[in-house]
Short mmCIF file of C-alpha atoms in Angstrom, two decimals:
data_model
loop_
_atom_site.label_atom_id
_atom_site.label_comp_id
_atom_site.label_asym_id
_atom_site.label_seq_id
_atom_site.Cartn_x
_atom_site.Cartn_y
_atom_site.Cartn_z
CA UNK A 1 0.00 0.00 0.00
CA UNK A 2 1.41 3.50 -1.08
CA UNK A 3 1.75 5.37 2.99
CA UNK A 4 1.06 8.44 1.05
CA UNK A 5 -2.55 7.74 -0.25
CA UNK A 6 -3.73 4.44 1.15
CA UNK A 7 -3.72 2.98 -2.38
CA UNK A 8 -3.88 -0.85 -2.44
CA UNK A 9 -2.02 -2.64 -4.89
CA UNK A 10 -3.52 -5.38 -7.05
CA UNK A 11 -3.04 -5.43 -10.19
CA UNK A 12 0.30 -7.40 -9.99
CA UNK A 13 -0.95 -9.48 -7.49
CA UNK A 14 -3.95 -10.78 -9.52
CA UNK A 15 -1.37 -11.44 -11.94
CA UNK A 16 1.00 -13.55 -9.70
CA UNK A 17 -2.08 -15.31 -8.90
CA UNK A 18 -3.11 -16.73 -11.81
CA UNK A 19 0.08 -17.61 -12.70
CA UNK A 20 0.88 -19.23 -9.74
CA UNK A 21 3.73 -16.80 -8.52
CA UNK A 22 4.53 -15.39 -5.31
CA UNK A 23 3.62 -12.19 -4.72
CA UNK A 24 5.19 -11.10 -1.17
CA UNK A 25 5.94 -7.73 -0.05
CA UNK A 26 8.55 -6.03 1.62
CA UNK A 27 9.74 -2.70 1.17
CA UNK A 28 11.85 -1.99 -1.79
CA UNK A 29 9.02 -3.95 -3.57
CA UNK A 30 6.21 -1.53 -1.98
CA UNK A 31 8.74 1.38 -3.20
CA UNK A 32 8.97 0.29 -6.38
CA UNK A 33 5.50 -0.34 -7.46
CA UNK A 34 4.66 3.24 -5.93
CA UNK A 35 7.19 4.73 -7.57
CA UNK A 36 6.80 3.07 -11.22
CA UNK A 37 3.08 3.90 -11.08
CA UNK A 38 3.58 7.14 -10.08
CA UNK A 39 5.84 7.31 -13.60
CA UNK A 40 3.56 5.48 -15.70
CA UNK A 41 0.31 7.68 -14.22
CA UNK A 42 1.91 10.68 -15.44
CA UNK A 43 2.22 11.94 -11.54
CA UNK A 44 6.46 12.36 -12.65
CA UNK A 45 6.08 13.22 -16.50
CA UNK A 46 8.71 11.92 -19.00
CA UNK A 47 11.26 14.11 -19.22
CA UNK A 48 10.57 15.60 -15.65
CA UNK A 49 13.44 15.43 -12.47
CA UNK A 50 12.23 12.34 -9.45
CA UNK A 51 12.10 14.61 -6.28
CA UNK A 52 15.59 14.36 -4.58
CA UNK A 53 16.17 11.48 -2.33
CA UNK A 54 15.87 13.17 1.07
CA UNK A 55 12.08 13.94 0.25
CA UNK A 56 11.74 10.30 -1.36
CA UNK A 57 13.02 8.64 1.65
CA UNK A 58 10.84 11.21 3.85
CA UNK A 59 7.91 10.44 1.89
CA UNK A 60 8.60 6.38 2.29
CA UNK A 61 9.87 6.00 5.45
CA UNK A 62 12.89 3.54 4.20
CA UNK A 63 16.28 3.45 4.38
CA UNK A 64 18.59 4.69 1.68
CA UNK A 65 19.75 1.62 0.88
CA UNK A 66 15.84 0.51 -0.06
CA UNK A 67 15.29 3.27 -1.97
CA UNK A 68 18.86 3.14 -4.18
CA UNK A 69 17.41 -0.20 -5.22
CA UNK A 70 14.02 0.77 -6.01
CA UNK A 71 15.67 3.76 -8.22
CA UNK A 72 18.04 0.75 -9.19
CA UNK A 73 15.48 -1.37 -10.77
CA UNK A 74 13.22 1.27 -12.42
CA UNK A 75 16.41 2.21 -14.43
CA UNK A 76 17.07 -1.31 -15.19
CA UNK A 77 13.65 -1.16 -16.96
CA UNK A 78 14.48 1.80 -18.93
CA UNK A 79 12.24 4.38 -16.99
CA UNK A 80 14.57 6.50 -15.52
CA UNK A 81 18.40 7.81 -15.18
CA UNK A 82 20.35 9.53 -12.82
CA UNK A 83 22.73 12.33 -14.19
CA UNK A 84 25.42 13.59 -11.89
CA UNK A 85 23.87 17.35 -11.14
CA UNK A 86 21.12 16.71 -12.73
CA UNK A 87 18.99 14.19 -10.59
CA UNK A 88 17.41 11.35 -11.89
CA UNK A 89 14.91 12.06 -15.05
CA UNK A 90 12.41 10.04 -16.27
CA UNK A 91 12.94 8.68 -19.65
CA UNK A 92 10.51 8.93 -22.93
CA UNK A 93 8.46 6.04 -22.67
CA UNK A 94 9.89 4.87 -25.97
CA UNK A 95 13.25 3.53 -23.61
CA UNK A 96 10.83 1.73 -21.62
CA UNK A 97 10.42 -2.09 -21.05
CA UNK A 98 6.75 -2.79 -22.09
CA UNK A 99 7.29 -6.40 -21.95
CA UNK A 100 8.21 -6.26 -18.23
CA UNK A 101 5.64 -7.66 -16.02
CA UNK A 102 5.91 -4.56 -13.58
CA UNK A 103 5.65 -2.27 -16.24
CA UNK A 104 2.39 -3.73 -17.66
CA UNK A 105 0.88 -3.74 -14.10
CA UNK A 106 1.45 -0.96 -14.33
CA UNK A 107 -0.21 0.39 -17.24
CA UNK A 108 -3.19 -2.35 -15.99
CA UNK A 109 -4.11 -0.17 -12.71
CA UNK A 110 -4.38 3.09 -14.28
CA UNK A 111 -7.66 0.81 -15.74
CA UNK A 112 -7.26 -1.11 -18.85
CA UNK A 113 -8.03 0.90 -21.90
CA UNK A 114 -8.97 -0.13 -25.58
CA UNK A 115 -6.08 1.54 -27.50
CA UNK A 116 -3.76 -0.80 -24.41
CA UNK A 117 -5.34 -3.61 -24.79
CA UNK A 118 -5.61 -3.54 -29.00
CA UNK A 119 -1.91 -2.56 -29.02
CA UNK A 120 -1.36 -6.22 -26.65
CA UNK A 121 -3.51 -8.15 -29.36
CA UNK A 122 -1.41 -7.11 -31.96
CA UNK A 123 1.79 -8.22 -30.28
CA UNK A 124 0.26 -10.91 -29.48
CA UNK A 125 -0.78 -11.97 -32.63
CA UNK A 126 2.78 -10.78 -34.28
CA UNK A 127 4.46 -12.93 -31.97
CA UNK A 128 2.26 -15.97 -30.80
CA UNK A 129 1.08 -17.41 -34.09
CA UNK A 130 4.27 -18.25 -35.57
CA UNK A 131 5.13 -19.69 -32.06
CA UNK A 132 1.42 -21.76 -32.80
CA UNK A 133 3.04 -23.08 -35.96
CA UNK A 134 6.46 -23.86 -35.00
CA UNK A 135 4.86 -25.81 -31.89
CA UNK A 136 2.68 -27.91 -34.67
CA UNK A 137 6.04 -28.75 -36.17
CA UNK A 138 8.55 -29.27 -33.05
CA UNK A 139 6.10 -30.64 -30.26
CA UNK A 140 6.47 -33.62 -28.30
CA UNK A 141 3.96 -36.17 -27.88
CA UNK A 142 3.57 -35.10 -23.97
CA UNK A 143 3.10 -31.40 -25.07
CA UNK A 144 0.46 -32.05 -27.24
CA UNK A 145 -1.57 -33.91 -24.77
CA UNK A 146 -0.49 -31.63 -22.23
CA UNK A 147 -2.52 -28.84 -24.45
CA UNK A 148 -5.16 -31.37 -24.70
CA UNK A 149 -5.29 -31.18 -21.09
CA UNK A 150 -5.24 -27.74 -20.25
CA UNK A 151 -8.27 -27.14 -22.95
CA UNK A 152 -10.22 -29.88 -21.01
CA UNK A 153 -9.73 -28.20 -17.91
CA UNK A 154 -10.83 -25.08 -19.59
CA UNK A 155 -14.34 -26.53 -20.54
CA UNK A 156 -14.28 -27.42 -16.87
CA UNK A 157 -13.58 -24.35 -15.04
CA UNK A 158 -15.97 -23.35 -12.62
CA UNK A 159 -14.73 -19.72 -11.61
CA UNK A 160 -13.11 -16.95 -13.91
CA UNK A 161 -9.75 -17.13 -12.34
CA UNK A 162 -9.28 -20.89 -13.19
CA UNK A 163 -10.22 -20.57 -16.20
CA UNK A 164 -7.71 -17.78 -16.59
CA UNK A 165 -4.94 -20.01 -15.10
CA UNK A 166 -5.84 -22.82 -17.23
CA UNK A 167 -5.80 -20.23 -20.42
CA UNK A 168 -2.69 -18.70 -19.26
CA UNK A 169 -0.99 -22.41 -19.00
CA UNK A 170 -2.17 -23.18 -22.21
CA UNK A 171 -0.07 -20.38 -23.73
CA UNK A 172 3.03 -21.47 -22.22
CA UNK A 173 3.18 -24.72 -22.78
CA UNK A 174 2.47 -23.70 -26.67
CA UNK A 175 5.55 -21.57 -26.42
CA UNK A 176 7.47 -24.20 -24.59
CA UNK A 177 6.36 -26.69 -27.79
CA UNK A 178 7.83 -24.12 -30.23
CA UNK A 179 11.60 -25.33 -29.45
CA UNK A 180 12.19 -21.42 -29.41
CA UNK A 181 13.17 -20.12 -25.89
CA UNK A 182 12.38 -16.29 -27.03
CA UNK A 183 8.77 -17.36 -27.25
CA UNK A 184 8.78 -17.97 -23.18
CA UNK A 185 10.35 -13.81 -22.94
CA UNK A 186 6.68 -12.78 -23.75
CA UNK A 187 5.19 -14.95 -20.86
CA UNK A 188 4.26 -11.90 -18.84
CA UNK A 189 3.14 -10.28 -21.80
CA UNK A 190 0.41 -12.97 -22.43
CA UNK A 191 -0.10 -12.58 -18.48
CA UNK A 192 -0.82 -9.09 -18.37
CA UNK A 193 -3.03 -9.50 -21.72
CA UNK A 194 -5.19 -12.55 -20.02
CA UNK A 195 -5.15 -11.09 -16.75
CA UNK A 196 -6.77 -7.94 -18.58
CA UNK A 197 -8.82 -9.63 -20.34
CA UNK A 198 -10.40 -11.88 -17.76
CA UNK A 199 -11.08 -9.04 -15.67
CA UNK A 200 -13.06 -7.60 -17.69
CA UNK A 201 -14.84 -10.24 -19.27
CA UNK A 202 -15.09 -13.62 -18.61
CA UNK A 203 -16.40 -16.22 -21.03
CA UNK A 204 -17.25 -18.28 -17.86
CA UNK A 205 -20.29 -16.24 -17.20
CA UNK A 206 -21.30 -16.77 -20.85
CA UNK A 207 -22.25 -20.75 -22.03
CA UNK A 208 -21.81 -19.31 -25.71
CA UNK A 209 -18.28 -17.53 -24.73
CA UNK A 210 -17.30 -20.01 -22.97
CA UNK A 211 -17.76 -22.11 -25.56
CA UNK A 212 -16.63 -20.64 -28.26
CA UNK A 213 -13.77 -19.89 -26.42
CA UNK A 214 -12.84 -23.68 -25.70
CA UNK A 215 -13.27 -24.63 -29.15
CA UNK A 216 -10.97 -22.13 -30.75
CA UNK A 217 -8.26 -23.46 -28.07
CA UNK A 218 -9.02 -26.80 -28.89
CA UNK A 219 -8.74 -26.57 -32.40
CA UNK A 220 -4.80 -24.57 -31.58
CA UNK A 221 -4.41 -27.97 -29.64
CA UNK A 222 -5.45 -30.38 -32.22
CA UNK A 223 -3.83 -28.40 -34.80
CA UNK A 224 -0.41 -28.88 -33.42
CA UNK A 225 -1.21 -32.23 -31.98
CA UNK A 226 -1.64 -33.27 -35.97
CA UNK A 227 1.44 -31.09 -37.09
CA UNK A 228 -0.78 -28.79 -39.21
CA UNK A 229 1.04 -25.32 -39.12
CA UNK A 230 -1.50 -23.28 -40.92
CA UNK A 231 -4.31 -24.35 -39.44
CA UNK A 232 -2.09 -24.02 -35.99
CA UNK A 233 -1.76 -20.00 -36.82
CA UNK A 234 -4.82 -19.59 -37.58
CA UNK A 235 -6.63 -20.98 -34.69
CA UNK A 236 -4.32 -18.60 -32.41
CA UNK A 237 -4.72 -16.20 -34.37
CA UNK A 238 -9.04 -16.60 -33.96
CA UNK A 239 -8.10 -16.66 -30.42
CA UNK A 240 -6.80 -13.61 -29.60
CA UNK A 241 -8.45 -11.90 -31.50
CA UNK A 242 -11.62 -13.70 -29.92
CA UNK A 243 -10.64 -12.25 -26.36
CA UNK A 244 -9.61 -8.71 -27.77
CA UNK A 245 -13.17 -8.26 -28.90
CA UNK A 246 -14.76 -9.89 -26.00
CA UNK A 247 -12.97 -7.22 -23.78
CA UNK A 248 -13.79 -4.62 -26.25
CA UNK A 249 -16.90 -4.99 -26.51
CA UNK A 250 -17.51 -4.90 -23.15
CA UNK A 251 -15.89 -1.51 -22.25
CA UNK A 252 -17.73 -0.52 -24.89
CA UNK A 253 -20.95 -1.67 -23.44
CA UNK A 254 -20.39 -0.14 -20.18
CA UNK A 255 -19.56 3.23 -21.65
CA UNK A 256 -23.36 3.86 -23.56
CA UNK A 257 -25.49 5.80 -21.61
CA UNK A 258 -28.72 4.88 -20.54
CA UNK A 259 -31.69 5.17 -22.82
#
């Protein structure tokens, strides 16, 4: 929780949730997510000077030491620099790390938007359909029934954030088929864009959704089960682009005004 405003955190802890990570707190970790929201809000503009350390640690009650890594990590992920006599600016959000996990949380609880979660989709599908196909033509027999599996769970799901689990597993163990270890660097990419998504909009609320939903990953699984690439592709890509517009839609929804 930010001391300043009584903000809660959650956004990256409903994401270590589903993906079964452990999401414990201690200070430089309470630091940092205050201080990379506060950069990705706006609150410190690009461009703009972090307020000098002796208010910082003021403001967070923490050591120096906790705060030097907190300032550490954010310019690890391309946010900010410190200049001798200069301070530390934030950096054009061009430098940053969008595929960082933190760095999508972050974006996630200023309140997922369209134009974020469109911009996802795309990378998604960029990324994730040739990792579809090269699964269909590298996967093991266990990794196909593996997906098998996780699809079968999927029908199964009783609450959203299974399902989501299920969904998210389903993703890596296609990129984990693909023989291409890259694939597995946009694993909290797919996270942030299934966490987003779920949140939303659930297709476990919706028999039609829901199936739908199931049968588009089923046909990904089958598709690479029977080593057909093209069919593989386009299955993921009907996926994603299934859960874009189920999200979209739904913002979308909630936005009319009342007649």
């Amino acid at each position: 929780m930010d001391r300043s405003t009584g903000r809660t955190r959650h956004s990256g802890d409903l994401m270590a949730a589903l993906s079964g990570r452990n999401a414990a707190r201690n200070l430089h970790s309470d630091v940092l997510w205050d201080l990379g929201f506060a950069i990705v809000s706006g609150t410190y503009a690009e461009g703009s000077i972090l307020p000098p350390d002796t208010e910082l640690l003021d403001r967070f009650g923490v050591s120096r030491t906790v705060l030097r890594e907190a300032l550490k990590t954010l310019a690890a992920k391309g946010m900010i620099e410190a200049r001798a006599r200069i301070g530390t600016r934030v950096l054009p959000r061009q430098r940053w790390n969008l595929f960082d996990a933190d760095v999508l949380a972050w974006h996630f609880e200023l309140g997922p938007e369209i134009g974020f979660l469109r911009s996802l989709a795309e990378v998604r599908i960029g990324i994730e359909i040739e990792g579809a196909a090269l699964a269909a033509e590298r996967c093991s027999p266990e990794q196909a029934a593996s997906l098998i599996e996780w699809v079968d769970r999927m029908a199964e799901a009783e609450t959203p954030a299974d399902f989501a689990r299920y969904d998210l597993e389903f993703h890596r163990t296609v990129a984990e088929a693909s023989g291409n270890p890259f694939m597995a660097s946009i694993s909290a990419l797919v996270e942030m864009a299934l966490t987003a998504s779920f949140t939303i909009s659930s297709p476990v609320s919706d028999p039609a959704a829901l199936d739908y939903t199931v049968n588009t990953h089923r046909r990904i699984a089958e598709a690479i089960r029977d080593r057909n690439a093209a069919a593989a592709r386009e299955a993921m890509r009907d996926a994603i682009a299934q859960g874009f517009a189920r999200a979209s839609g739904r913002m979308e929804a909630t936005r009319l005004p009342d007649v």
